[in-house]
Amino acid sequence: MSDNDIIDVTPKGQAESLKTIGWVSYVLHLLVAVAAALPGAQPSIGLLLIALVIDLVKRGDAEGTWQASHFSWRIRSVIWAGALYLLTFPLWFLFLIPGMIAWAVISVWFLYRIVRGMLAMSENRAIDV
């Protein structure tokens, strides 16, 4: 094993690793959020699930750091958006236009949360929960 193969497990190395994981998750969320907010674009629930699993698995590693709030922020964003989409799903069958409006509002809200989180992450600060 060479020096290049050693994984940095110092607090700084762990913080950078968590930040990288956070960026990957945010980018996946952003792709889905932008696609959901654009008319006719089909977001991939697969990307969202991958990001959610990453956040759920790595959240424990962030305990006690400023990044812990980001993991919780992303997880809550997905859960709330999913619940709101499910709650408003019947509107698509009963009243097409209100269903479209409801989903557009949810999608813009989700996009806002992701961008807000990304801005906080870029400043190396916790997201206000």
PDB file of C-alpha atoms in Angstrom:
ATOM      1  CA  MET A   1       0.000   0.000   0.000  1.00  0.00           C
ATOM      2  CA  SER A   2       1.493   3.345  -1.036  1.00  0.00           C
ATOM      3  CA  ASP A   3       1.016   6.759   0.552  1.00  0.00           C
ATOM      4  CA  ASN A   4      -1.500   7.581  -2.198  1.00  0.00           C
ATOM      5  CA  ASP A   5      -3.693   4.668  -1.101  1.00  0.00           C
ATOM      6  CA  ILE A   6      -4.112   5.873   2.469  1.00  0.00           C
ATOM      7  CA  ILE A   7      -7.534   7.286   3.257  1.00  0.00           C
ATOM      8  CA  ASP A   8      -7.509  10.467   5.313  1.00  0.00           C
ATOM      9  CA  VAL A   9      -9.642   9.764   8.397  1.00  0.00           C
ATOM     10  CA  THR A  10      -8.670  12.916  10.265  1.00  0.00           C
ATOM     11  CA  PRO A  11     -11.519  15.280  11.109  1.00  0.00           C
ATOM     12  CA  LYS A  12     -10.506  17.446   8.115  1.00  0.00           C
ATOM     13  CA  GLY A  13     -10.389  14.427   5.804  1.00  0.00           C
ATOM     14  CA  GLN A  14     -13.748  13.205   7.074  1.00  0.00           C
ATOM     15  CA  ALA A  15     -15.238  16.682   6.647  1.00  0.00           C
ATOM     16  CA  GLU A  16     -14.059  16.830   3.031  1.00  0.00           C
ATOM     17  CA  SER A  17     -15.401  13.343   2.359  1.00  0.00           C
ATOM     18  CA  LEU A  18     -18.797  14.298   3.822  1.00  0.00           C
ATOM     19  CA  LYS A  19     -18.800  17.486   1.785  1.00  0.00           C
ATOM     20  CA  THR A  20     -18.123  15.534  -1.402  1.00  0.00           C
ATOM     21  CA  ILE A  21     -20.942  13.131  -0.581  1.00  0.00           C
ATOM     22  CA  GLY A  22     -23.171  16.119   0.156  1.00  0.00           C
ATOM     23  CA  TRP A  23     -22.390  17.681  -3.211  1.00  0.00           C
ATOM     24  CA  VAL A  24     -23.129  14.445  -5.048  1.00  0.00           C
ATOM     25  CA  SER A  25     -26.460  14.209  -3.251  1.00  0.00           C
ATOM     26  CA  TYR A  26     -27.317  17.864  -3.879  1.00  0.00           C
ATOM     27  CA  VAL A  27     -26.507  17.546  -7.593  1.00  0.00           C
ATOM     28  CA  LEU A  28     -28.741  14.473  -7.900  1.00  0.00           C
ATOM     29  CA  HIS A  29     -31.514  16.337  -6.071  1.00  0.00           C
ATOM     30  CA  LEU A  30     -30.962  19.378  -8.285  1.00  0.00           C
ATOM     31  CA  LEU A  31     -31.278  17.342 -11.481  1.00  0.00           C
ATOM     32  CA  VAL A  32     -34.593  15.946 -10.279  1.00  0.00           C
ATOM     33  CA  ALA A  33     -35.822  19.328  -8.978  1.00  0.00           C
ATOM     34  CA  VAL A  34     -35.031  21.180 -12.219  1.00  0.00           C
ATOM     35  CA  ALA A  35     -36.647  18.451 -14.310  1.00  0.00           C
ATOM     36  CA  ALA A  36     -39.736  18.513 -12.082  1.00  0.00           C
ATOM     37  CA  ALA A  37     -40.052  22.306 -12.357  1.00  0.00           C
ATOM     38  CA  LEU A  38     -39.803  22.331 -16.167  1.00  0.00           C
ATOM     39  CA  PRO A  39     -43.004  21.588 -18.076  1.00  0.00           C
ATOM     40  CA  GLY A  40     -42.734  18.348 -20.014  1.00  0.00           C
ATOM     41  CA  ALA A  41     -39.506  17.233 -18.375  1.00  0.00           C
ATOM     42  CA  GLN A  42     -39.603  13.856 -16.685  1.00  0.00           C
ATOM     43  CA  PRO A  43     -37.650  13.695 -13.452  1.00  0.00           C
ATOM     44  CA  SER A  44     -36.104  10.391 -12.614  1.00  0.00           C
ATOM     45  CA  ILE A  45     -37.337   8.965  -9.356  1.00  0.00           C
ATOM     46  CA  GLY A  46     -34.334   6.634  -9.539  1.00  0.00           C
ATOM     47  CA  LEU A  47     -31.913   9.551  -9.121  1.00  0.00           C
ATOM     48  CA  LEU A  48     -33.931  10.817  -6.196  1.00  0.00           C
ATOM     49  CA  LEU A  49     -33.928   7.412  -4.531  1.00  0.00           C
ATOM     50  CA  ILE A  50     -30.164   7.068  -5.016  1.00  0.00           C
ATOM     51  CA  ALA A  51     -29.648  10.471  -3.368  1.00  0.00           C
ATOM     52  CA  LEU A  52     -32.028   9.577  -0.537  1.00  0.00           C
ATOM     53  CA  VAL A  53     -30.238   6.274   0.146  1.00  0.00           C
ATOM     54  CA  ILE A  54     -26.860   8.053   0.142  1.00  0.00           C
ATOM     55  CA  ASP A  55     -28.197  10.563   2.673  1.00  0.00           C
ATOM     56  CA  LEU A  56     -29.756   7.918   4.892  1.00  0.00           C
ATOM     57  CA  VAL A  57     -26.620   5.750   4.895  1.00  0.00           C
ATOM     58  CA  LYS A  58     -24.098   8.559   5.459  1.00  0.00           C
ATOM     59  CA  ARG A  59     -26.155  10.726   7.854  1.00  0.00           C
ATOM     60  CA  GLY A  60     -24.660   8.991  10.893  1.00  0.00           C
ATOM     61  CA  ASP A  61     -21.137   9.864   9.747  1.00  0.00           C
ATOM     62  CA  ALA A  62     -22.045  13.548   9.919  1.00  0.00           C
ATOM     63  CA  GLU A  63     -23.296  13.457  13.534  1.00  0.00           C
ATOM     64  CA  GLY A  64     -21.930  16.413  15.462  1.00  0.00           C
ATOM     65  CA  THR A  65     -20.730  18.327  12.381  1.00  0.00           C
ATOM     66  CA  TRP A  66     -22.188  21.324  10.560  1.00  0.00           C
ATOM     67  CA  GLN A  67     -22.946  18.955   7.686  1.00  0.00           C
ATOM     68  CA  ALA A  68     -25.442  16.924   9.734  1.00  0.00           C
ATOM     69  CA  SER A  69     -28.046  19.611   9.114  1.00  0.00           C
ATOM     70  CA  HIS A  70     -27.606  19.161   5.354  1.00  0.00           C
ATOM     71  CA  PHE A  71     -28.298  15.442   5.509  1.00  0.00           C
ATOM     72  CA  SER A  72     -31.453  16.072   7.539  1.00  0.00           C
ATOM     73  CA  TRP A  73     -32.446  18.948   5.223  1.00  0.00           C
ATOM     74  CA  ARG A  74     -32.216  16.778   2.101  1.00  0.00           C
ATOM     75  CA  ILE A  75     -33.997  13.824   3.698  1.00  0.00           C
ATOM     76  CA  ARG A  76     -36.838  16.014   4.954  1.00  0.00           C
ATOM     77  CA  SER A  77     -37.093  17.763   1.586  1.00  0.00           C
ATOM     78  CA  VAL A  78     -37.600  14.453  -0.222  1.00  0.00           C
ATOM     79  CA  ILE A  79     -40.057  13.103   2.351  1.00  0.00           C
ATOM     80  CA  TRP A  80     -42.159  16.289   2.349  1.00  0.00           C
ATOM     81  CA  ALA A  81     -42.131  16.598  -1.446  1.00  0.00           C
ATOM     82  CA  GLY A  82     -43.078  12.930  -1.830  1.00  0.00           C
ATOM     83  CA  ALA A  83     -45.902  13.257   0.695  1.00  0.00           C
ATOM     84  CA  LEU A  84     -47.203  16.405  -0.992  1.00  0.00           C
ATOM     85  CA  TYR A  85     -47.053  14.805  -4.447  1.00  0.00           C
ATOM     86  CA  LEU A  86     -48.989  11.795  -3.154  1.00  0.00           C
ATOM     87  CA  LEU A  87     -51.511  13.992  -1.368  1.00  0.00           C
ATOM     88  CA  THR A  88     -52.188  16.056  -4.480  1.00  0.00           C
ATOM     89  CA  PHE A  89     -52.089  13.140  -6.942  1.00  0.00           C
ATOM     90  CA  PRO A  90     -55.907  12.729  -6.976  1.00  0.00           C
ATOM     91  CA  LEU A  91     -56.209  16.284  -8.298  1.00  0.00           C
ATOM     92  CA  TRP A  92     -54.809  15.069 -11.603  1.00  0.00           C
ATOM     93  CA  PHE A  93     -57.836  12.831 -12.068  1.00  0.00           C
ATOM     94  CA  LEU A  94     -60.476  15.119 -10.620  1.00  0.00           C
ATOM     95  CA  PHE A  95     -59.270  18.522 -11.758  1.00  0.00           C
ATOM     96  CA  LEU A  96     -56.384  18.568 -14.217  1.00  0.00           C
ATOM     97  CA  ILE A  97     -55.419  22.233 -13.926  1.00  0.00           C
ATOM     98  CA  PRO A  98     -55.358  22.373 -10.088  1.00  0.00           C
ATOM     99  CA  GLY A  99     -53.293  19.166 -10.128  1.00  0.00           C
ATOM    100  CA  MET A 100     -50.775  20.736 -12.495  1.00  0.00           C
ATOM    101  CA  ILE A 101     -50.624  23.898 -10.397  1.00  0.00           C
ATOM    102  CA  ALA A 102     -50.174  21.945  -7.153  1.00  0.00           C
ATOM    103  CA  TRP A 103     -47.338  19.884  -8.606  1.00  0.00           C
ATOM    104  CA  ALA A 104     -45.687  22.977 -10.088  1.00  0.00           C
ATOM    105  CA  VAL A 105     -45.761  24.695  -6.686  1.00  0.00           C
ATOM    106  CA  ILE A 106     -44.335  21.592  -4.971  1.00  0.00           C
ATOM    107  CA  SER A 107     -41.609  21.312  -7.611  1.00  0.00           C
ATOM    108  CA  VAL A 108     -40.594  24.975  -7.262  1.00  0.00           C
ATOM    109  CA  TRP A 109     -40.578  24.602  -3.451  1.00  0.00           C
ATOM    110  CA  PHE A 110     -38.358  21.504  -3.752  1.00  0.00           C
ATOM    111  CA  LEU A 111     -36.011  23.329  -6.143  1.00  0.00           C
ATOM    112  CA  TYR A 112     -35.826  26.266  -3.707  1.00  0.00           C
ATOM    113  CA  ARG A 113     -34.872  23.951  -0.828  1.00  0.00           C
ATOM    114  CA  ILE A 114     -32.128  22.283  -2.848  1.00  0.00           C
ATOM    115  CA  VAL A 115     -30.637  25.575  -4.060  1.00  0.00           C
ATOM    116  CA  ARG A 116     -30.830  27.029  -0.533  1.00  0.00           C
ATOM    117  CA  GLY A 117     -28.993  23.981   0.813  1.00  0.00           C
ATOM    118  CA  MET A 118     -26.361  24.156  -1.915  1.00  0.00           C
ATOM    119  CA  LEU A 119     -25.682  27.810  -1.134  1.00  0.00           C
ATOM    120  CA  ALA A 120     -25.210  27.039   2.559  1.00  0.00           C
ATOM    121  CA  MET A 121     -22.949  24.078   1.707  1.00  0.00           C
ATOM    122  CA  SER A 122     -20.822  26.274  -0.571  1.00  0.00           C
ATOM    123  CA  GLU A 123     -20.260  28.606   2.405  1.00  0.00           C
ATOM    124  CA  ASN A 124     -19.341  25.681   4.687  1.00  0.00           C
ATOM    125  CA  ARG A 125     -22.182  26.430   7.067  1.00  0.00           C
ATOM    126  CA  ALA A 126     -25.088  24.492   8.492  1.00  0.00           C
ATOM    127  CA  ILE A 127     -28.473  24.967   6.911  1.00  0.00           C
ATOM    128  CA  ASP A 128     -31.044  26.624   9.134  1.00  0.00           C
ATOM    129  CA  VAL A 129     -33.563  23.926   9.857  1.00  0.00           C
TER     130      VAL A 129
END
